[in-house]
Coordinates of C-alpha atoms in Angstrom, one line a residue:
Chain Q
M1 CA 63.6 58.7 68.0
A2 CA 63.3 61.2 70.7
R3 CA 65.7 64.2 70.7
I4 CA 67.8 64.2 73.8
I5 CA 68.7 67.7 74.7
V6 CA 71.0 68.7 77.7
V7 CA 70.7 72.1 79.1
T8 CA 74.2 72.8 80.5
S9 CA 76.6 75.6 81.6
G10 CA 79.4 74.4 83.8
K11 CA 78.7 77.4 86.1
G12 CA 75.9 77.6 88.6
G13 CA 73.1 80.0 88.7
V14 CA 73.2 81.2 85.1
G15 CA 69.6 79.8 84.3
K16 CA 69.8 76.2 83.4
T17 CA 66.7 75.2 85.2
T18 CA 64.8 78.4 84.2
S19 CA 65.7 77.8 80.6
S20 CA 64.8 73.9 80.8
A21 CA 61.5 74.6 82.2
A22 CA 60.6 77.4 79.7
I23 CA 61.9 75.2 76.7
G24 CA 60.0 72.3 78.0
I25 CA 56.8 74.1 78.1
G26 CA 57.4 75.8 75.0
L27 CA 57.9 72.6 73.1
A28 CA 55.0 71.0 74.6
L29 CA 52.7 74.1 73.8
K30 CA 53.6 73.4 70.3
G31 CA 52.2 69.9 70.4
H32 CA 55.1 67.9 71.1
K33 CA 55.4 65.3 73.8
V34 CA 58.2 66.3 76.1
V35 CA 59.8 65.1 79.2
L36 CA 61.8 67.2 81.6
I37 CA 64.4 65.2 83.6
D38 CA 66.0 67.1 86.5
F39 CA 69.7 65.4 86.8
D40 CA 70.6 67.6 90.0
I41 CA 70.3 64.8 92.3
G42 CA 70.5 66.2 95.9
L43 CA 69.4 69.9 94.8
R44 CA 66.3 69.4 93.4
N45 CA 64.9 72.6 91.8
L46 CA 63.2 71.9 88.7
D47 CA 60.1 71.0 90.4
L48 CA 59.9 74.3 92.1
I49 CA 60.4 76.3 88.8
M50 CA 57.6 73.9 87.2
G51 CA 55.4 74.6 90.2
C52 CA 54.7 70.9 91.0
E53 CA 56.9 70.5 94.2
R54 CA 53.9 69.0 96.1
R55 CA 53.2 66.5 93.7
V56 CA 56.6 64.6 93.9
V57 CA 56.2 61.1 95.2
Y58 CA 58.6 59.1 93.5
D59 CA 61.9 60.3 91.6
F60 CA 64.5 59.7 89.0
V61 CA 66.6 57.7 91.7
N62 CA 63.6 55.6 92.6
V63 CA 63.1 54.5 89.0
I64 CA 66.7 53.7 88.5
N65 CA 67.0 51.6 91.6
G66 CA 63.6 49.7 90.5
E67 CA 61.7 51.2 93.4
A68 CA 59.0 52.8 91.2
T69 CA 58.0 52.5 87.6
L70 CA 58.4 55.3 85.2
N71 CA 54.4 55.9 85.3
Q72 CA 54.6 56.3 89.1
A73 CA 57.3 58.8 89.1
L74 CA 56.5 60.9 86.0
I75 CA 54.5 63.9 86.9
K76 CA 52.0 65.3 84.4
D77 CA 52.0 69.0 84.0
K78 CA 48.9 70.6 84.8
R79 CA 49.0 73.4 82.3
V80 CA 50.1 71.4 79.4
S81 CA 49.2 67.7 79.2
S82 CA 51.8 66.5 76.6
L83 CA 54.5 67.7 79.1
S84 CA 55.9 65.4 82.0
I85 CA 58.5 66.1 84.6
L86 CA 60.8 63.4 86.3
P87 CA 62.0 64.9 89.3
A88 CA 65.6 64.6 91.0
S89 CA 66.0 62.9 94.6
Q90 CA 66.5 65.3 97.2
T91 CA 67.7 62.7 99.6
R92 CA 70.3 61.0 97.5
D93 CA 73.6 62.1 96.0
K94 CA 74.9 62.0 92.5
D95 CA 76.6 58.7 93.0
A96 CA 73.1 57.2 92.5
L97 CA 73.5 57.5 88.5
N98 CA 75.5 55.4 86.2
K99 CA 75.7 55.3 82.6
E100 CA 73.9 51.9 82.3
N101 CA 70.8 52.7 84.2
V102 CA 70.3 56.2 83.0
G103 CA 70.5 55.0 79.4
K104 CA 68.0 52.5 80.2
V105 CA 65.7 55.2 81.5
L106 CA 66.4 57.3 78.6
E107 CA 65.5 54.5 76.2
D108 CA 62.3 53.9 77.8
L109 CA 61.4 57.6 77.8
G110 CA 62.6 57.8 74.2
E111 CA 59.7 55.3 73.3
R112 CA 57.1 57.7 74.7
F113 CA 58.2 61.2 74.2
D114 CA 59.5 63.3 71.2
Y115 CA 61.8 65.5 73.4
I116 CA 63.7 64.7 76.4
I117 CA 65.2 67.7 78.0
C118 CA 67.9 67.1 80.7
D119 CA 68.4 69.6 83.2
S120 CA 72.1 69.4 84.1
P121 CA 73.7 70.4 87.5
A122 CA 76.4 72.8 87.7
G123 CA 80.1 71.8 87.6
I124 CA 82.0 69.2 85.7
E125 CA 81.7 66.2 87.8
A126 CA 79.8 62.9 87.6
G127 CA 76.4 64.3 87.6
A128 CA 76.9 66.8 85.0
M129 CA 78.8 64.3 82.8
M130 CA 76.0 62.0 83.2
A131 CA 73.4 64.8 82.2
L132 CA 75.3 65.3 79.0
Y133 CA 76.4 61.6 78.3
Y134 CA 73.6 60.6 76.0
A135 CA 72.8 64.2 74.6
D136 CA 71.9 64.6 70.9
E137 CA 71.8 68.2 71.2
A138 CA 73.3 70.7 73.8
I139 CA 72.0 74.2 74.9
V140 CA 74.9 75.9 76.7
T141 CA 73.5 78.4 78.8
T142 CA 75.9 81.3 79.4
N143 CA 75.8 84.8 81.2
P144 CA 77.6 87.6 79.4
E145 CA 80.4 87.6 81.9
V146 CA 84.0 86.1 81.7
S147 CA 83.9 83.6 84.3
S148 CA 80.4 82.0 82.8
V149 CA 82.0 82.1 79.4
R150 CA 85.0 80.2 80.5
D151 CA 83.0 77.5 82.1
S152 CA 80.9 77.3 79.1
D153 CA 83.9 76.8 77.0
R154 CA 85.0 74.0 79.1
I155 CA 81.6 72.2 79.0
L156 CA 81.7 72.6 75.1
G157 CA 85.2 70.6 75.5
M158 CA 83.5 68.0 77.6
L159 CA 80.7 67.7 75.2
A160 CA 83.1 67.1 72.5
S161 CA 85.1 64.5 74.3
R162 CA 83.2 62.7 77.0
S163 CA 79.9 62.2 75.5
R164 CA 78.6 58.9 74.1
R165 CA 78.5 60.4 70.6
A166 CA 82.1 61.1 70.9
E167 CA 83.2 58.1 72.5
L168 CA 81.5 56.0 69.8
G169 CA 82.7 58.3 67.0
L170 CA 79.3 59.5 65.9
E171 CA 78.1 62.7 64.7
P172 CA 79.1 65.4 67.2
I173 CA 76.5 66.9 69.6
K174 CA 74.8 69.8 68.2
E175 CA 75.6 72.8 70.2
H176 CA 73.6 75.9 70.7
L177 CA 74.6 79.0 72.6
L178 CA 71.8 80.4 75.0
L179 CA 72.7 83.8 76.3
T180 CA 70.8 84.6 79.6
R181 CA 70.4 87.7 81.7
Y182 CA 71.6 89.9 78.8
S183 CA 71.5 93.7 79.6
P184 CA 71.9 95.8 76.3
K185 CA 72.3 98.9 78.7
R186 CA 75.1 97.3 80.6
V187 CA 76.8 96.1 77.3
A188 CA 76.5 99.5 76.0
E189 CA 78.2 100.9 79.1
G190 CA 81.0 98.3 78.8
E191 CA 80.2 96.3 82.0
M192 CA 78.9 93.3 80.1
L193 CA 80.2 91.2 77.2
S194 CA 78.2 91.7 74.1
V195 CA 76.6 88.8 72.1
E196 CA 79.5 89.4 69.5
D197 CA 82.2 88.9 72.2
V198 CA 80.6 85.6 73.5
E199 CA 79.9 84.2 70.0
D200 CA 83.6 85.1 69.1
I201 CA 84.9 83.2 72.1
L202 CA 82.6 80.2 72.1
A203 CA 82.2 79.9 68.4
I204 CA 79.0 78.1 68.3
P205 CA 75.6 79.2 66.7
L206 CA 73.4 81.5 68.7
L207 CA 70.1 79.9 69.8
G208 CA 68.9 82.8 71.8
V209 CA 69.3 86.1 73.9
I210 CA 67.4 86.3 77.0
P211 CA 67.3 89.8 78.6
E212 CA 67.6 90.3 82.0
S213 CA 64.1 90.7 83.4
Q214 CA 62.2 91.1 86.6
A215 CA 59.6 88.6 85.2
V216 CA 62.1 85.7 85.5
L217 CA 62.4 85.8 89.3
K218 CA 58.9 86.5 89.8
A219 CA 58.0 83.2 87.6
S220 CA 60.5 81.2 89.4
N221 CA 59.0 82.1 92.8
A222 CA 55.5 81.5 91.4
G223 CA 56.3 78.1 89.8
E224 CA 54.9 79.5 86.5
P225 CA 57.9 79.3 83.7
V226 CA 58.5 82.6 82.4
I227 CA 57.7 81.6 78.9
L228 CA 54.0 81.7 80.1
D229 CA 54.3 85.3 80.7
T230 CA 53.7 86.3 77.1
E231 CA 54.0 89.9 78.1
S232 CA 57.5 89.9 79.2
D233 CA 60.4 90.3 76.9
A234 CA 61.9 87.1 78.7
G235 CA 58.8 85.4 77.8
K236 CA 59.0 86.4 74.4
A237 CA 62.6 85.6 73.9
Y238 CA 62.0 81.9 75.1
Q239 CA 59.3 81.8 72.6
D240 CA 62.0 82.8 69.9
V241 CA 64.1 80.1 71.1
I242 CA 61.5 77.4 70.7
D243 CA 60.8 78.4 67.1
R244 CA 64.7 78.3 66.3
L245 CA 64.8 74.9 68.0
L246 CA 62.2 73.9 65.6
G247 CA 64.2 74.9 62.7
E248 CA 62.5 78.4 61.9
T249 CA 64.5 81.5 61.3
V250 CA 63.6 84.1 63.8
E251 CA 65.3 87.6 64.1
F252 CA 66.9 88.3 67.4
R253 CA 65.1 90.7 69.7
F254 CA 66.2 92.6 72.7
L255 CA 69.7 93.1 71.7
V256 CA 69.9 97.0 71.9
A257 CA 68.8 99.2 74.9
E258 CA 65.5 100.7 74.7
K259 CA 65.3 104.4 74.1
K260 CA 63.4 106.1 76.8
G261 CA 60.3 108.0 75.5
I262 CA 59.8 111.7 76.0
L263 CA 57.2 111.0 78.6
S264 CA 59.3 108.5 80.7
R265 CA 62.4 110.8 80.6
L266 CA 60.1 113.8 81.8
F267 CA 58.5 111.8 84.8
G268 CA 62.1 110.1 85.4
G269 CA 60.8 106.6 84.7
Chain C
M1 CA 121.7 66.0 110.6
A2 CA 124.2 65.9 107.8
D3 CA 121.3 65.5 105.2
A4 CA 119.4 68.5 106.2
S5 CA 121.3 70.9 104.1
I6 CA 121.5 69.0 100.7
E7 CA 119.5 66.5 98.7
F8 CA 120.7 64.4 95.7
K9 CA 118.0 63.8 93.0
G10 CA 118.2 62.5 89.6
S11 CA 117.1 64.9 86.6
S12 CA 117.6 65.0 82.8
F13 CA 118.9 67.7 81.0
T14 CA 119.5 68.5 77.4
L15 CA 123.3 68.7 76.8
S16 CA 125.3 69.3 73.8
V17 CA 127.7 66.7 72.7
L18 CA 130.8 67.6 70.6
H19 CA 131.7 64.7 68.3
L20 CA 135.5 64.6 67.5
K21 CA 136.5 63.1 64.2
T22 CA 140.0 63.7 64.5
T23 CA 142.6 63.9 67.4
T24 CA 144.7 66.5 65.5
L25 CA 144.3 69.8 67.9
V26 CA 145.1 72.2 65.2
D27 CA 142.1 71.3 63.1
L28 CA 139.7 71.0 66.1
R29 CA 140.7 74.5 67.5
E30 CA 140.2 76.1 63.7
D31 CA 136.7 74.4 63.2
L32 CA 135.6 75.2 66.8
I33 CA 136.4 78.8 66.3
N34 CA 134.6 78.9 63.0
K35 CA 131.7 77.3 64.8
I36 CA 131.6 79.6 67.6
A37 CA 131.7 82.7 65.3
Q38 CA 128.5 81.7 63.9
A39 CA 126.6 82.0 67.3
P40 CA 129.0 83.2 69.9
E41 CA 126.2 84.0 72.6
F42 CA 125.0 80.5 72.3
F43 CA 128.3 78.8 72.6
Y44 CA 129.5 81.0 75.4
L45 CA 129.8 78.8 78.6
L46 CA 127.6 76.2 77.0
P47 CA 128.1 72.8 78.8
I48 CA 129.4 70.3 76.6
I49 CA 130.3 66.6 76.7
V50 CA 133.0 65.4 74.3
D51 CA 132.3 62.2 72.3
I52 CA 135.4 60.1 71.4
E53 CA 133.7 57.1 70.0
R54 CA 135.0 58.0 66.5
V55 CA 138.6 58.7 67.2
D56 CA 141.3 56.3 68.2
S57 CA 142.4 55.9 72.0
S58 CA 145.6 57.7 71.3
I59 CA 143.7 61.1 72.1
D60 CA 145.2 63.6 74.7
Y61 CA 142.5 64.0 76.8
Q62 CA 144.0 66.7 78.9
A63 CA 144.5 68.7 75.7
V64 CA 141.1 68.4 74.5
K65 CA 139.7 69.5 77.6
L66 CA 142.2 72.6 77.9
L67 CA 141.3 73.4 74.2
V68 CA 137.3 73.3 75.1
E69 CA 138.0 75.4 78.2
E70 CA 140.1 77.8 76.4
L71 CA 137.3 78.6 74.0
K72 CA 134.9 79.2 76.6
F73 CA 132.9 76.0 76.7
T74 CA 131.9 74.4 80.2
F75 CA 133.7 71.0 80.1
V76 CA 131.5 68.3 81.7
G77 CA 133.3 64.9 80.5
F78 CA 133.6 62.5 77.9
T79 CA 131.2 59.9 76.4
G80 CA 131.0 57.3 73.6
S81 CA 130.8 53.8 73.5
V82 CA 134.5 52.7 74.0
A83 CA 136.4 49.7 75.9
K84 CA 136.1 49.4 79.5
E85 CA 139.8 49.9 79.9
Q86 CA 139.5 53.2 78.2
K87 CA 136.9 54.4 80.4
K88 CA 139.0 53.4 83.4
L89 CA 142.0 55.4 81.8
I90 CA 139.8 58.6 81.4
R91 CA 138.6 58.3 85.3
D92 CA 142.2 57.6 86.3
L93 CA 143.4 60.8 84.6
G94 CA 140.7 62.6 86.6
F95 CA 138.1 63.3 84.2
S96 CA 134.2 62.0 84.3
F97 CA 132.9 59.7 81.9
V98 CA 129.3 60.1 81.1
N99 CA 127.4 57.1 79.8
S100 CA 124.4 58.1 77.4
A101 CA 121.0 56.9 78.4
S102 CA 121.3 54.2 76.0
Q103 CA 124.5 53.0 77.1
S104 CA 123.5 53.0 80.7
A105 CA 120.5 50.9 80.0
N106 CA 122.9 48.2 78.8
N107 CA 125.6 48.5 81.6
S108 CA 124.0 50.4 84.3
V109 CA 126.3 48.9 87.0
N110 CA 128.6 51.6 87.6
N111 CA 127.4 54.7 86.4
K112 CA 124.0 55.7 87.6
A113 CA 124.0 59.4 86.2
K114 CA 121.9 59.4 83.2
V115 CA 122.6 62.1 80.8
D116 CA 120.2 62.9 77.9
T117 CA 122.5 63.3 74.9
S118 CA 119.7 64.9 72.6
I119 CA 120.9 68.0 71.1
K120 CA 120.0 71.4 70.8
P121 CA 120.2 72.7 67.0
V122 CA 122.9 75.1 66.9
A123 CA 122.9 77.4 63.9
A124 CA 120.4 78.3 61.2
K125 CA 123.1 77.3 58.5
P126 CA 122.7 73.4 57.8
A127 CA 125.9 71.6 58.8
S128 CA 126.4 70.7 55.4
A129 CA 127.1 74.1 54.2
I130 CA 130.3 74.3 56.3
K131 CA 133.5 73.4 54.8
T132 CA 135.2 70.1 55.5
Q133 CA 134.9 69.5 59.1
P134 CA 136.6 67.2 61.4
V135 CA 134.3 68.6 64.2
E136 CA 130.8 68.3 64.0
V137 CA 128.9 70.0 66.8
A138 CA 125.3 68.9 66.3
P139 CA 123.5 67.4 63.6
Q140 CA 120.3 69.5 62.3
L141 CA 117.1 68.2 63.5
A142 CA 114.9 66.5 60.9
L143 CA 112.3 68.5 59.6
Y144 CA 109.2 68.4 61.7
T145 CA 105.9 67.1 60.2
D146 CA 102.7 68.8 61.2
K147 CA 99.9 67.6 63.4
I148 CA 96.8 69.3 62.2
H149 CA 93.7 70.1 64.5
R150 CA 90.6 71.4 63.2
G151 CA 88.4 73.3 65.4
Q152 CA 88.4 75.0 68.8
I153 CA 90.7 73.9 71.6
R154 CA 88.4 74.6 74.5
S155 CA 89.2 75.6 78.0
G156 CA 90.7 72.8 80.0
Q157 CA 91.8 70.9 76.9
Q158 CA 95.4 70.0 75.9
I159 CA 97.2 69.3 73.0
Y160 CA 100.7 68.0 72.4
A161 CA 102.5 67.7 69.1
K162 CA 105.2 65.3 70.0
G163 CA 108.2 65.8 67.7
Q164 CA 105.8 67.9 65.5
N165 CA 104.7 71.2 64.6
L166 CA 101.1 72.0 65.7
V167 CA 98.8 73.7 63.4
I168 CA 95.3 74.6 64.8
I169 CA 92.6 75.7 62.4
G170 CA 90.3 77.4 65.0
S171 CA 91.1 79.3 67.9
V172 CA 92.6 78.2 71.2
S173 CA 90.6 79.4 74.3
A174 CA 91.6 80.9 77.6
G175 CA 92.5 78.0 80.0
A176 CA 93.5 75.6 77.0
E177 CA 97.2 74.8 76.6
V178 CA 98.8 73.7 73.2
I179 CA 102.4 72.5 73.2
A180 CA 104.6 71.3 70.3
D181 CA 108.2 70.3 70.0
G182 CA 108.3 72.6 66.9
N183 CA 106.5 75.4 65.7
I184 CA 102.8 76.5 66.8
H185 CA 100.5 78.0 64.0
V186 CA 96.9 79.2 65.3
Y187 CA 94.7 80.2 62.6
G188 CA 92.2 82.0 64.9
S189 CA 92.8 83.7 68.2
L190 CA 95.2 82.4 70.7
R191 CA 94.0 83.1 74.1
G192 CA 95.4 80.1 76.0
R193 CA 98.9 78.9 76.5
A194 CA 101.3 78.0 73.6
I195 CA 104.4 76.2 74.4
A196 CA 106.7 75.8 71.2
G197 CA 110.0 74.1 71.0
A198 CA 109.0 72.2 74.2
K199 CA 112.0 69.9 74.0
G200 CA 114.6 72.4 73.4
H201 CA 114.1 73.7 70.1
H202 CA 115.6 77.3 69.8
Q203 CA 114.3 78.1 66.2
A204 CA 110.6 77.3 67.3
Q205 CA 108.1 79.9 66.6
I206 CA 104.6 80.7 67.4
Y207 CA 102.3 82.2 64.8
C208 CA 98.6 83.3 65.4
Q209 CA 96.0 85.5 63.8
N210 CA 95.1 87.2 67.1
L211 CA 97.4 87.5 69.9
E212 CA 95.7 87.3 73.5
A213 CA 97.5 84.5 74.9
E214 CA 97.6 84.0 78.5
L215 CA 101.3 82.7 78.1
V216 CA 103.7 81.9 75.2
S217 CA 106.9 79.9 75.7
I218 CA 109.5 78.8 73.4
N219 CA 112.5 76.7 74.4
G220 CA 111.8 77.5 78.0
N221 CA 111.7 81.3 77.6
Y222 CA 108.1 82.5 78.5
W223 CA 106.0 85.6 78.2
L224 CA 102.9 86.4 80.2
S225 CA 100.0 88.5 78.8
E226 CA 101.5 91.9 79.8
S227 CA 104.7 91.3 77.8
M228 CA 102.6 91.0 74.8
E229 CA 101.3 94.6 74.8
Q230 CA 102.9 95.5 71.6
H231 CA 101.0 93.1 69.3
W232 CA 98.1 92.5 71.4
N233 CA 94.8 92.0 69.6
S234 CA 96.6 91.6 66.2
P235 CA 98.0 89.0 64.2
A236 CA 101.6 88.1 65.5
Y237 CA 104.5 85.5 65.6
I238 CA 106.7 85.3 68.4
H239 CA 110.3 84.0 68.2
L240 CA 113.5 83.7 70.1
S241 CA 116.5 85.9 69.6
D242 CA 119.3 84.5 71.7
T243 CA 117.5 84.3 75.0
E244 CA 114.9 86.8 74.7
L245 CA 111.5 86.3 73.2
V246 CA 110.5 88.8 70.4
S247 CA 107.1 89.6 68.8
S248 CA 106.6 90.7 65.5
K249 CA 103.7 91.6 63.2
L250 CA 102.5 88.9 61.0
I251 CA 100.9 90.7 58.2

């Protein structure tokens, strides 16, 4: 059985798609068969982050409507062969999805892949509910600021009450906290919530802390998920996330501000 | 044009009902005075309805009304399931007769005004502890049972313990709402809203291990965060003294 993981947040712009792409590639690099699904119907982004926007012919909605087969719609990643992407439709709206037909597609994908990563749209409307409905696990992407934390809290409530697992009374969705855009320097200055603050409010296990990094924007624009940038802090932090998802215990990095060396202090760097 | 300045609407209120067990005015006066002495603030100008179901029809309605008004109650009317003739008599004497909700369901023909007869608990002292009493003001509410919730109450979630106390083993997030007719206990942080004694329970209390609430309310009296500074971010409980909310250190 494939593990269905939804990457969600409630709030927009916190890094769901960036994280979905990084986690998808990371798991595939470990040899797992992974499919990334873009649930943000009408605001297709995942293909851009993955750098496959020019290869989209058919999309998720075409598959649902029976206008294309899964084989036609799935885009194989050029860097990692065990990774596929199922893009969203840019021309339809979220009403194109319903529980039955999404369930059918996930079932078919489940036979071919080990991991199904669902990149959720922002908000708590039908689209986001559809993305989380069938999930076994949820990666709740949160920025260290109050509105993002509040929205994540709301989504956690939805996960516990509106998912298939909740409706059927099965074991609840396994929740993970992924803190993104974390800046230890600003935490120290009291401008940002700390890891402890967020953990205290949300009370779910911490999967990873991704430091605020120039590398993320650069990677997004280049269509090269940041996890492939093994030199960057963000890339390394996502690598740790993958190891933790696969059950390893990895120490958290990038939680304290780097002390400036004597040289950079001298030269004002 | 005449309607522009007023509007009639039906609404339910919690009113206290004074059940008479005797028509002897001297006894009534003595027991009422004793009762009032236990909680003068609470009884002052309290609107009451007098239930005459358990006394015979020889009662002096005018005298009863004057007695309760003299003792600074606000007299509303009489109630009780009595014969039609008696109701008519009461109305002819110039007093209103109020059908309780259950009565008016049976004969809703002539009296449209529904008045909720549920009763506010009156004094901490149980009714039975008071000496022989022809006057019974309010039966104590039965002890509440507990509704227990394990885990966080997330933003946007709402929990209501109807006719129960609410125990939460976990935190209540900002944007969440917990409501109980009895007490509320939060074994975690209270960051959302907590409404205890929702149906009018003066003795209801709110306990939490960490007070960071957006709003707390007991029996309709509420506080916003800014009023909780004294015990902010620490274990506290909130209760009602007369009509003022008070917070106290929990441990």
